[in-house]
XYZ file of C-alpha atoms in Angstrom:
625
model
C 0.000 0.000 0.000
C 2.680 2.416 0.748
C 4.273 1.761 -2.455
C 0.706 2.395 -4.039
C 0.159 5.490 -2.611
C 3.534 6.895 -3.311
C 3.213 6.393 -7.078
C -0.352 7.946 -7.080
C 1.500 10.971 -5.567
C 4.325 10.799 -8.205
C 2.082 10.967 -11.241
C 0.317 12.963 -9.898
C 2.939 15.481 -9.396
C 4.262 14.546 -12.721
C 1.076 14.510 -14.773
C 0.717 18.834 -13.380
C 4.503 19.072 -13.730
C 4.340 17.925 -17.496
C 2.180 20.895 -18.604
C 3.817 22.918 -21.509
C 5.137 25.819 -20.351
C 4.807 29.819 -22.325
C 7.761 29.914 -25.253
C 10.290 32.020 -24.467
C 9.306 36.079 -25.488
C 12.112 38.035 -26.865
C 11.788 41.721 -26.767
C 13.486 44.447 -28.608
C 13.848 46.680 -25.475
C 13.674 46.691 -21.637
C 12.453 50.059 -20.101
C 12.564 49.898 -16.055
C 9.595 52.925 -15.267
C 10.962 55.654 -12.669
C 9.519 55.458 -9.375
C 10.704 58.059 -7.562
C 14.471 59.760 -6.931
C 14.655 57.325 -4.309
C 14.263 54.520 -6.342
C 17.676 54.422 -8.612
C 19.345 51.219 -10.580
C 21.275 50.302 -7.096
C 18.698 50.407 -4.765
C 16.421 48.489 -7.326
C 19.065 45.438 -7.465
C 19.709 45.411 -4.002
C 15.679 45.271 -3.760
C 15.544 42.699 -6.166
C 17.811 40.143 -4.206
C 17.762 40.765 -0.717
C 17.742 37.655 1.184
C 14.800 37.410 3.888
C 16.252 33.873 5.065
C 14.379 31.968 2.851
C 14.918 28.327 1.784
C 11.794 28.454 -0.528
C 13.218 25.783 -3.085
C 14.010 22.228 -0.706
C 17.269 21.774 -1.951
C 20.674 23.657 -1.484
C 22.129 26.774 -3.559
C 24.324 23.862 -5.672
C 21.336 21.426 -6.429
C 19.508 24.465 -7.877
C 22.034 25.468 -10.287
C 23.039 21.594 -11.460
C 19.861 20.480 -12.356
C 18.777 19.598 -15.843
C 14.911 20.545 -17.464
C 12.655 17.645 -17.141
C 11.914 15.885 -20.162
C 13.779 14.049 -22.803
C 16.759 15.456 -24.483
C 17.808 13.996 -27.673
C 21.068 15.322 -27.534
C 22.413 14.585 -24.329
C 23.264 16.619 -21.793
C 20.047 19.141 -21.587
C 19.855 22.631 -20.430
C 19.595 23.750 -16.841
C 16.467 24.773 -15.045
C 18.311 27.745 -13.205
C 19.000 28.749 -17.243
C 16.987 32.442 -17.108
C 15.494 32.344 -20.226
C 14.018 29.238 -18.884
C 12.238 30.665 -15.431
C 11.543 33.446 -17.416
C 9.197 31.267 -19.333
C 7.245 30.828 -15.851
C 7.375 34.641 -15.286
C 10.494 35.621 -13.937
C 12.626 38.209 -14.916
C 15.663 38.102 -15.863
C 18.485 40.179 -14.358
C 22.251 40.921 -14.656
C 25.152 39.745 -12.926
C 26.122 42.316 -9.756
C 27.232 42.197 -6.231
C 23.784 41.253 -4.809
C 23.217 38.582 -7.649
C 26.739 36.851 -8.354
C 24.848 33.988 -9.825
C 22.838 35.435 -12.302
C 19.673 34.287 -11.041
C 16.325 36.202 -11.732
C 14.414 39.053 -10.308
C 13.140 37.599 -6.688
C 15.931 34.694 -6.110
C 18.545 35.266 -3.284
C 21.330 32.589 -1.904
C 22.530 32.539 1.637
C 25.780 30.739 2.024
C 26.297 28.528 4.952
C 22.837 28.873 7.101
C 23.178 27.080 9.702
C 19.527 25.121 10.289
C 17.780 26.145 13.651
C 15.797 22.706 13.614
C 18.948 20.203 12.895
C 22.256 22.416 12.960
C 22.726 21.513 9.199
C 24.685 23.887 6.976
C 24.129 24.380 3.573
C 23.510 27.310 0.968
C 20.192 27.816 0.532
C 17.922 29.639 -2.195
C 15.184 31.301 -1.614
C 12.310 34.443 -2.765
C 12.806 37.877 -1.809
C 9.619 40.376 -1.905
C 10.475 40.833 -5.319
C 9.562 37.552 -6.721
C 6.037 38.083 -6.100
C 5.801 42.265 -5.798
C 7.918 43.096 -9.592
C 5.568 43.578 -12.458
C 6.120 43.965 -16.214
C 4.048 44.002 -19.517
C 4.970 44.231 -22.796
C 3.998 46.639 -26.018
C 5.356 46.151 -29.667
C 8.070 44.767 -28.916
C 9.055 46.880 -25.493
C 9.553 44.842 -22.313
C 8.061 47.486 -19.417
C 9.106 46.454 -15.858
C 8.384 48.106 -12.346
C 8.733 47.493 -8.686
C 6.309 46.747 -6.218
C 3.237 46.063 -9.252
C 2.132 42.328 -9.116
C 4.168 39.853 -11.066
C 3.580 37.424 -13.640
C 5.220 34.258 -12.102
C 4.007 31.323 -11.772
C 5.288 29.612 -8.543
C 3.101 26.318 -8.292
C 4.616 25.570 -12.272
C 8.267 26.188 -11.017
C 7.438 23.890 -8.274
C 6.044 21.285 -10.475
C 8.759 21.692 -12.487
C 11.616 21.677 -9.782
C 10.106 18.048 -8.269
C 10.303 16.545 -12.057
C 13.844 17.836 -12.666
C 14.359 16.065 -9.316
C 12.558 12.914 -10.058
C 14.303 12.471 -13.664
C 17.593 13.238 -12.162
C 17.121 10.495 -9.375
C 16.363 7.962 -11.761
C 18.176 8.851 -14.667
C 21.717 7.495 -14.011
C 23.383 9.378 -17.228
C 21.214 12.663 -15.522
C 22.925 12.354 -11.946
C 26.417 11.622 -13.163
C 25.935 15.047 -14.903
C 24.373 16.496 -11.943
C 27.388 15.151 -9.970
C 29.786 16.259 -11.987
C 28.409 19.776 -11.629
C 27.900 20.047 -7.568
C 30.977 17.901 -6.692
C 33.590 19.603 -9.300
C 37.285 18.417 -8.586
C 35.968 16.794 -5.571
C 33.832 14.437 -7.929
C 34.753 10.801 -6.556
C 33.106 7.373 -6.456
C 32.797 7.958 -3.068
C 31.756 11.421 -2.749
C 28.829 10.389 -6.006
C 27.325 7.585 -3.659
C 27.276 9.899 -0.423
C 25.195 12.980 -2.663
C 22.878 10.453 -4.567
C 21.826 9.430 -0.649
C 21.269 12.767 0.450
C 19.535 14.001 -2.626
C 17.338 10.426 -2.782
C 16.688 11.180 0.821
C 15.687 14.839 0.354
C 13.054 13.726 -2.676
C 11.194 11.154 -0.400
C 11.441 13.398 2.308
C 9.422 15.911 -0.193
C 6.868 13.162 -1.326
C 6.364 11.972 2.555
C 5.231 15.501 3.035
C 2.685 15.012 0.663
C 1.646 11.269 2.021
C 1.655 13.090 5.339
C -0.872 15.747 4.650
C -3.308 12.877 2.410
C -3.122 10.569 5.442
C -4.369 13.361 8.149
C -6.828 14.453 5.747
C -8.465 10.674 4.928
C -8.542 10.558 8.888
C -10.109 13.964 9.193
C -12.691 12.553 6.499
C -13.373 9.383 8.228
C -14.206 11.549 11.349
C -15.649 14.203 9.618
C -18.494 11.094 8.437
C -18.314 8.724 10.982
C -19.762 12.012 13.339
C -22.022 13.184 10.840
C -23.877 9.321 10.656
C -23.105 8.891 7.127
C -20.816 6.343 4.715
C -17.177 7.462 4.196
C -16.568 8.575 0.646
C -12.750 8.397 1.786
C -11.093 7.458 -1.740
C -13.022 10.426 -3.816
C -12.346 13.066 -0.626
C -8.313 11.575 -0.668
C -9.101 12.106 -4.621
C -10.588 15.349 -4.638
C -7.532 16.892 -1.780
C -5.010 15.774 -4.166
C -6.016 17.393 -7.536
C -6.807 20.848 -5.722
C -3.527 20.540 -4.556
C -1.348 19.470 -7.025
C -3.110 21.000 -10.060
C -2.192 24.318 -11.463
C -5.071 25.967 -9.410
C -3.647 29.710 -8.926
C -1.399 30.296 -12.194
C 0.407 33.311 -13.180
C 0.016 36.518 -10.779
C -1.857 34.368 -8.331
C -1.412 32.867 -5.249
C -3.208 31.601 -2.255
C -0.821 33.308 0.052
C -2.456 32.989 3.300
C -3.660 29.326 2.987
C 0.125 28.548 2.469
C 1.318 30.530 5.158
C -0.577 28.498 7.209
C 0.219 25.099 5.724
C 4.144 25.917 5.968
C 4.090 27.221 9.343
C 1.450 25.233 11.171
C 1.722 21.974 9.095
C 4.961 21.484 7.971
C 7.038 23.384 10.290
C 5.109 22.317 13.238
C 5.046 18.674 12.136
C 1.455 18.785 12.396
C -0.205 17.719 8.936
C -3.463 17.707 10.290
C -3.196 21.716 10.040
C -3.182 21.169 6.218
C -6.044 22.839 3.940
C -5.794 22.841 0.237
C -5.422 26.389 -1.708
C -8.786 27.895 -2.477
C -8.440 31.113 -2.093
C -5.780 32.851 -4.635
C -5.372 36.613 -4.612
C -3.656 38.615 -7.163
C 0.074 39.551 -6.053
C -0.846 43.377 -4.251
C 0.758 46.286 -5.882
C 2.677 47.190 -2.615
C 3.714 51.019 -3.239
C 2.539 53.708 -0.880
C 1.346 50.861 1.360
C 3.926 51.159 4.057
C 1.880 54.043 5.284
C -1.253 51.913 5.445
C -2.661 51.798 8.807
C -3.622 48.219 8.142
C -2.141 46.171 5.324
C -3.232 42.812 3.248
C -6.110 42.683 1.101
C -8.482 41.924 4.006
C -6.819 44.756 6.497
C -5.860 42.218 9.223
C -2.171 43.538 10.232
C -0.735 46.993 11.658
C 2.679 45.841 12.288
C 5.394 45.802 9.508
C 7.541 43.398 11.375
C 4.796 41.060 11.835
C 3.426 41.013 8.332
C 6.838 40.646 6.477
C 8.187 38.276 9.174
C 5.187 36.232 8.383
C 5.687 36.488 4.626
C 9.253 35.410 5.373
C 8.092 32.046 7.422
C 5.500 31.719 4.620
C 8.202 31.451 1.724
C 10.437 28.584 4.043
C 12.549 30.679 6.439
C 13.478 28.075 8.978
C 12.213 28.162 12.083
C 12.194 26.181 15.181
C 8.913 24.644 16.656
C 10.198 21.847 18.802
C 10.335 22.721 23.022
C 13.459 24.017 24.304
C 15.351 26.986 24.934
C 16.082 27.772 21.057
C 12.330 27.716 20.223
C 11.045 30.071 17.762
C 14.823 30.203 16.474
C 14.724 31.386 12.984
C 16.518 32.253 9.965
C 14.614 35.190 9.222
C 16.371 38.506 8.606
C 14.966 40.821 11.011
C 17.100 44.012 10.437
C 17.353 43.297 6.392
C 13.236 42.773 6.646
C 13.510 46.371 8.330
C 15.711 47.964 5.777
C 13.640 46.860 2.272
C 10.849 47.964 4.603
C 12.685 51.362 5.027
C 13.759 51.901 1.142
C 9.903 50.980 0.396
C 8.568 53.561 3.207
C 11.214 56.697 2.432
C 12.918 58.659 4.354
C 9.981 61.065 4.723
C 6.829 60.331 6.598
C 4.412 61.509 3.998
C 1.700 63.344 5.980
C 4.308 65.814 6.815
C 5.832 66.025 3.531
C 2.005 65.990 1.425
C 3.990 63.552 -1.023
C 5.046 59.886 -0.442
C 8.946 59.436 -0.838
C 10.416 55.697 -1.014
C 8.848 53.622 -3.973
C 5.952 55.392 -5.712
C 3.258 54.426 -7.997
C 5.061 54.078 -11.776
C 3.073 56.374 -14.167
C 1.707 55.587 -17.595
C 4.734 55.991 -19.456
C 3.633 57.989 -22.520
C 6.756 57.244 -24.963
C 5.681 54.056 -24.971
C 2.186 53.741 -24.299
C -0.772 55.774 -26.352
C -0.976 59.091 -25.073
C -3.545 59.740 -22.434
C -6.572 61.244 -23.934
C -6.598 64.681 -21.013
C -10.126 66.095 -22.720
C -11.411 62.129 -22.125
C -9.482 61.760 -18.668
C -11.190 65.349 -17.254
C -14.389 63.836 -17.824
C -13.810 60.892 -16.253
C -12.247 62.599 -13.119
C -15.808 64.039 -12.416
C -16.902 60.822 -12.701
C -13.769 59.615 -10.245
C -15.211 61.592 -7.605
C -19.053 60.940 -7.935
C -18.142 56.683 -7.608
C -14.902 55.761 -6.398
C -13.815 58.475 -4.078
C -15.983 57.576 -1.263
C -14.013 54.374 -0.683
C -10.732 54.733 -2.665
C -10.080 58.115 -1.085
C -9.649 61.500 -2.759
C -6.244 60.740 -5.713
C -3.277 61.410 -3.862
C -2.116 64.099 -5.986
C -5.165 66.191 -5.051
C -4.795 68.660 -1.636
C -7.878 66.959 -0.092
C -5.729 63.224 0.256
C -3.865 64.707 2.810
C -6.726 66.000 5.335
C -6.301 64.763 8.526
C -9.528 63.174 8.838
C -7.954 60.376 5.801
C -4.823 60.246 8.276
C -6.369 59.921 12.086
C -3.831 57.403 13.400
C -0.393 58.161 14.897
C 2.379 56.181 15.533
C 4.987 55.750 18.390
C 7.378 58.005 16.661
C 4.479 60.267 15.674
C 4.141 59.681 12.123
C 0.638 59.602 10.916
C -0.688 56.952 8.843
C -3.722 56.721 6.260
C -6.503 54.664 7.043
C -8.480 53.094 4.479
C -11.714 51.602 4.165
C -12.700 48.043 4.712
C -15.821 47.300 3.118
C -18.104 43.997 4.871
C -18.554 41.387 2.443
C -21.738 41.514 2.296
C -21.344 45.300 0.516
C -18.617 44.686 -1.923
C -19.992 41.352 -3.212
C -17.015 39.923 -4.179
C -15.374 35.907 -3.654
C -15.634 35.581 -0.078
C -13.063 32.569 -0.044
C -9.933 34.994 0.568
C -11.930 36.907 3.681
C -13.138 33.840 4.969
C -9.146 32.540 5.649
C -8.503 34.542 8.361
C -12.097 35.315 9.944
C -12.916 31.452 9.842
C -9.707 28.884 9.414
C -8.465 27.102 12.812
C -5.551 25.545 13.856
C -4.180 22.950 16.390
C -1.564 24.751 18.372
C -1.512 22.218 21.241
C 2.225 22.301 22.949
C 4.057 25.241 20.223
C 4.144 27.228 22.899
C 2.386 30.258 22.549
C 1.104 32.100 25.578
C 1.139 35.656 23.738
C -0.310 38.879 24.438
C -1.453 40.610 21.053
C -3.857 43.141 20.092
C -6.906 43.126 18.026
C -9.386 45.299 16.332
C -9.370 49.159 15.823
C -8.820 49.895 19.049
C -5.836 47.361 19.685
C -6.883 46.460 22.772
C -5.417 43.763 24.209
C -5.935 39.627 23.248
C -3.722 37.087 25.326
C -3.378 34.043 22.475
C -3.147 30.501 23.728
C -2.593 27.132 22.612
C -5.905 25.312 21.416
C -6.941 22.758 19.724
C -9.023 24.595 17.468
C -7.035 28.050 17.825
C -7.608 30.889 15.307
C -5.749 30.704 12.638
C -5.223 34.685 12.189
C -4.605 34.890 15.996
C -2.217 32.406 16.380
C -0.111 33.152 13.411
C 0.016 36.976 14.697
C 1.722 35.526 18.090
C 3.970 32.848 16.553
C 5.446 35.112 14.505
C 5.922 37.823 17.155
C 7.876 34.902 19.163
C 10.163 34.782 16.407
C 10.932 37.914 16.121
C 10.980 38.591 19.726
C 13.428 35.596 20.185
C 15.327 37.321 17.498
C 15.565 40.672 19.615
C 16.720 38.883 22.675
C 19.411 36.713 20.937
C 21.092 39.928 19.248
C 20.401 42.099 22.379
C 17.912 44.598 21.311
C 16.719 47.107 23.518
C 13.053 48.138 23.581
C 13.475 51.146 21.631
C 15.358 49.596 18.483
C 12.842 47.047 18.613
C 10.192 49.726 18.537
C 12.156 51.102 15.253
C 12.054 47.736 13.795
C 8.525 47.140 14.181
C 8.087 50.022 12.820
C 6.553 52.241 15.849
C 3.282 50.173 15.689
C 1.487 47.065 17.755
C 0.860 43.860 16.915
C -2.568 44.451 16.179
C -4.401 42.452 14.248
C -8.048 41.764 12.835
C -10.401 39.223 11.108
C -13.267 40.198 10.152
C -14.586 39.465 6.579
C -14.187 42.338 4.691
C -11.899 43.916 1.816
C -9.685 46.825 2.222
C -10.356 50.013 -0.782
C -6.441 51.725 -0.997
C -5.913 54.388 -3.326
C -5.701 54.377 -6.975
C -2.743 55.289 -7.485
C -0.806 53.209 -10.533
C -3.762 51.033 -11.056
C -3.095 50.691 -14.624
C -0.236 48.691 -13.793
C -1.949 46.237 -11.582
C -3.994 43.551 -13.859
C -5.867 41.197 -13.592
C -8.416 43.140 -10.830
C -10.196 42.243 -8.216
C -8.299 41.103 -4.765
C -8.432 37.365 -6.834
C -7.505 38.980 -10.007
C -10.939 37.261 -11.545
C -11.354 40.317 -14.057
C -8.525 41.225 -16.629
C -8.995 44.494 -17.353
C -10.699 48.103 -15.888
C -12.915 47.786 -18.938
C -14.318 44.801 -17.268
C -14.715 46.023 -14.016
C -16.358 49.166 -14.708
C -18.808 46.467 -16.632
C -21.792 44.615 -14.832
C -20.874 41.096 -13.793
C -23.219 39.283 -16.743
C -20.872 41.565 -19.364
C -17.417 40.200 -17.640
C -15.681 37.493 -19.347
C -16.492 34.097 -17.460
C -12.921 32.820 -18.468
C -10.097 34.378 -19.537
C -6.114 33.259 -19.634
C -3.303 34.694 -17.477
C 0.042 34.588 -18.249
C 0.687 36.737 -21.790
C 2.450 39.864 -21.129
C 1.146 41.745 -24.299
C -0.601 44.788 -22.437
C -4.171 46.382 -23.738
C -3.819 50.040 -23.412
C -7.252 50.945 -24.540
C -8.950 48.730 -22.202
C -6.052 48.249 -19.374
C -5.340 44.857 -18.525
C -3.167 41.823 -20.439
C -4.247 40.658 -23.508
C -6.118 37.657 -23.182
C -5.985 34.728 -25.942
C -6.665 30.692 -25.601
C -3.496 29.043 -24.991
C -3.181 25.985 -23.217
C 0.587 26.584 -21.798
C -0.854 29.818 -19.754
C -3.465 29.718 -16.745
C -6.823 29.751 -17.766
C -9.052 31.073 -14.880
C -12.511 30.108 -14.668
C -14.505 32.513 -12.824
C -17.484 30.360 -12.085
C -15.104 28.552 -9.530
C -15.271 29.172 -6.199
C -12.263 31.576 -5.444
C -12.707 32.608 -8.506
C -15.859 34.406 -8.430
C -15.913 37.720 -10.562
C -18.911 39.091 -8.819
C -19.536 42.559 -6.603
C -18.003 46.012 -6.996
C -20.641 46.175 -9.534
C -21.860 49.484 -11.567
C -25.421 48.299 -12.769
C -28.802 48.975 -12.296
C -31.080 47.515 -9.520
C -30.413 46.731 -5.901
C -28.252 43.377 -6.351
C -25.176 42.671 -3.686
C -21.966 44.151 -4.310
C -23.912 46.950 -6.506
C -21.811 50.190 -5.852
C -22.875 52.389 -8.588
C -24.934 53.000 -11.782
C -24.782 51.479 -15.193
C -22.010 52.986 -17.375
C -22.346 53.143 -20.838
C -19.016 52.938 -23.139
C -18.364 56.387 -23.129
C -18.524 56.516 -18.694
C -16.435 53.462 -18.819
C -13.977 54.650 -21.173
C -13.601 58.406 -19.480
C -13.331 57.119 -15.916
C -10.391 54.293 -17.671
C -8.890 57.251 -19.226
C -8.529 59.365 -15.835
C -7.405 56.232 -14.256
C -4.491 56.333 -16.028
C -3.686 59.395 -14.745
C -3.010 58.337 -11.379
């Protein structure tokens, strides 16, 4: 039986592995958009690469870099995954040889050398994602590669996963593959000896990968079993086992999606903790958030659940395998995160100038439409639309931040520690915006078994950030008891480098842990919105056209993953193609419904019907912004 289930889990892994991948998209030029004086070439790279103290791929630096593409190669020796033009073709960029990337590797990849592991003492070179891999975004136009930081990017990382196990499965079994492989990670040091010892360790690292799988089926067949046996009815245990595996395995987000809180959850409270019973399949992709301007958010993520910097990109760091230590003991909550370097891309994001002060954000601003490339903006067209701006979207996005009004106090009530005041936005309930409630629901709904991780954390919570003492429970929040976990680690981090309460203050960014679930999404300003396709916080509808449209005129599919942008109606161009993602929005966390301009009293209704010409004004003065 085990040998049963372990080949269901290889083909399966395989048969979503095997999917052709985009060709390979020269372009004539590359044009990086200016965002800001802040924001030059060397602060960019640095950006770009900046290790958080991630090991998001499973295998060391080395491994990475010797692997060969799955599939047959007629030829012989075949071409390396870690090959750019390669993991370009699942959305990465590629990027130049410098100081911060010796390797070569693309836009969002950094190495450490010699971590030392916090849960066995192993050292190795890892690999991992910096912000950047999921928060760089570019398009193209006639032949004109546009790129800009902080927009959503076009990668795909559940491909480059599938992808990564194959190379890894071929290679195991492929003896011509390994002695290749070898030959690459064991250079002049390439004996019989030395071969036998790495095919152990990298045989033993791919089981370990598929036993994580096996793990997670087998606590979900028993949580099925109960799940009947309580409810009085006959165990459909094969189709649920079924079922679990395809939503996990299969290509469910796809380009510039990802259900980012679902696998937070999974790595930290499943897999970290050794507890596979905390393991939920992905349902709820979001688009990657634009992430400009939002360091002066009062609350941040899509659902505003978190006040503290620290404690969001901390979280973001566990969430994308930064090693941390679960088991009891003095060195629990031990961690490879990089506090201070999470501080400093937080700082060269934020500026040097708190904004209120200044009336203009410094740091990494919003790109604008760059008009030597794109069609000019249409200013008669846009100055309609702005009246129609402030007649529909101003009463949730807020005034446009170029405008005097922005920055009124009553838009900017909070203030920090250090006395810096920060913008508060609106979160609208559910039940007014309309749209998929799958996202909302993770936080305000999803439980965990925390039983013996010791947590026994104060917190805060809602508006008021009053405050919440989190303990261990069987059926703990989820949003709760990820907030305090991850404020152990860093707080462990603060006592084993000796930092006093004020630094630590500085590094948290002069806020609370406060945090909130309630279901509800968050309206930010509109400020470079054209760059941020597909919309919607689950990117179900490609372009502003679209989504100044009533949900019965949206497209009910649509493919992500072609760069070629649509200036007239703002979004990607869209075309069947069965090597991109093809999102269906009649899935559930991929509904395309609320935020709806129609007639009649339906949910998520939040203005009038626009005819072409509204839509087309208001997507005009959009670009403006």
């Amino acid at each position: 039986m085990p040998a049963l289930r372990i080949a269901l889990v290889c083909s399966t892994i395989l048969f979503g592995a095997c999917s052709a991948l985009p060709p390979f998209e020269p372009v004539d030029r590359v044009v990086w958009l200016d965002q800001g004086p802040s924001w030059d070439s060397n602060s960019r790279d640095w950006y770009h690469h900046a290790s958080q103290g991630t090991s998001t791929l499973p295998i060391p630096f080395e491994w990475f870099m010797a692997l060969e593409q799955p599939g047959f190669s007629p030829f012989g020796e075949g071409k390396l995954v870690s090959d750019p033009g390669y993991l370009s073709r699942v959305g990465f960029i590629q990027s130049d040889v410098s100081r911060f990337n010796q390797s070569g590797l693309p836009v969002g990849f950094a190495v450490d050398y010699g971590v030392t592991s916090p849960v066995d003492g192993r050292q190795y070179n890892a690999i991992g994602f910096t912000c950047a891999a999921c928060h760089t975004g570019q398009m193209t136009y006639q032949g004109t590669s546009i790129r800009y930081d902080g927009g959503p990017a076009m990668t795909d990382i559940t491909r480059l996963t599938n992808v990564l196990f194959l190379a890894m499965f071929e290679n195991n079994y492929s003896t011509l593959r390994f002695n290749r492989f070898a030959a690459r990670v064991l250079g002049d040091k390439n004996t019989a000896a030395n071969r036998t010892q790495l095919k152990k360790d990298f045989a033993k690292t791919l089981m370990g990968l598929i036993d994580q799988q096996l793990a997670t089926i087998e606590s979900q067949q028993q949580q099925v079993i109960l799940r009947d046996i309580n409810a009085g009815t006959e165990s459909h245990t094969l189709k649920d086992i079924a079922k679990t595996i395809k939503a996990n395995l299969k290509n469910v987000e796809g380009f510039t999606r990802l259900d980012a809180l679902n696998r937070i959850g999974n790595q930290v409270f499943a897999l970290d903790a050794n507890r596979p019973q905390n393991f939920v399949p992905v349902n709820a992709p979001v688009n990657y958030p634009h992430i400009w301007t939002s360091s002066w958010f009062e609350w941040v993520q899509y659902d505003g659940s978190i006040m503290q910097p620290m404690v969001r990109n901390a979280g973001e760091a566990l969430g994308v395998a930064a090693l941390v230590n679960l088991e009891e003991g003095p060195t629990r909550f031990s961690s490879t995160v990089r506090v201070k370097t999470l501080h400093r891309i937080e700082q060269q994001l934020a500026g040097k100038t708190a904004p209120f002060e200044a009336q203009a954000f410094s740091g990494l601003r919003a790109p604008k439409w760059p008009q030597d490339i794109l069609p000019a903006i249409d200013m008669d067209l846009a100055s309609e639309g702005a009246e129609l701006y402030g007649q529909l979207c101003q009463g949730c996005h807020l005034p446009p931040v170029q405008s005097a009004e922005f920055w009124s106090e009553r838009y900017w009530p909070r203030i920090n520690s250090a006395g810096e005041r920060l913008l508060r936005l609106k979160i609208i309930p559910l039940e007014e915006i309309g749209t998929d409630p799958m996202q909302s629901k993770v936080l305000a709904e999803r439980t965990v078994d925390t039983q013996g991780l010791g947590i026994d954390t104060e917190v805060y919570q809602g508006q008021n950030c009053t405050p919440l003492q989190v303990t261990e429970a069987p059926d703990a929040s989820f949003a709760f008891s990820l907030g305090a976990l991850v404020q152990e680690t860093t707080d462990y981090w603060y006592r084993q480098h000796g930092i006093g309460a004020a630094e630590q203050e500085q590094l948290n960014g002069n806020r609370p842990n406060c945090l909130q679930a309630a279901a509800g999404y968050k309206a930010r300003p509109l400020n470079g919105i054209w760059a941020t396709a597909p919309f919607l916080h689950n990117g179900s509808v490609p372009n502003l056209y679209a989504l100044l449209s009533p949900v019965a005129e949206r497209p009910a599919t649509f493919s992500l993953g072609q760069r070629e942008f649509d200036p007239v109606k703002v979004g990607y161009l869209s075309q069947p193609n069965a090597s991109v993602s093809q999102v269906d929005t009649r899935q559930p966390g991929n509904l395309n419904t609320g935020h709806e301009f129609n007639d009649g009293t339906a949910a998520g209704r939040i203005g009038p019907y626009l005819n072409d010409e509204q839509r087309f004004a208001l997507i005009e003065y959009l670009k403006t912004l």
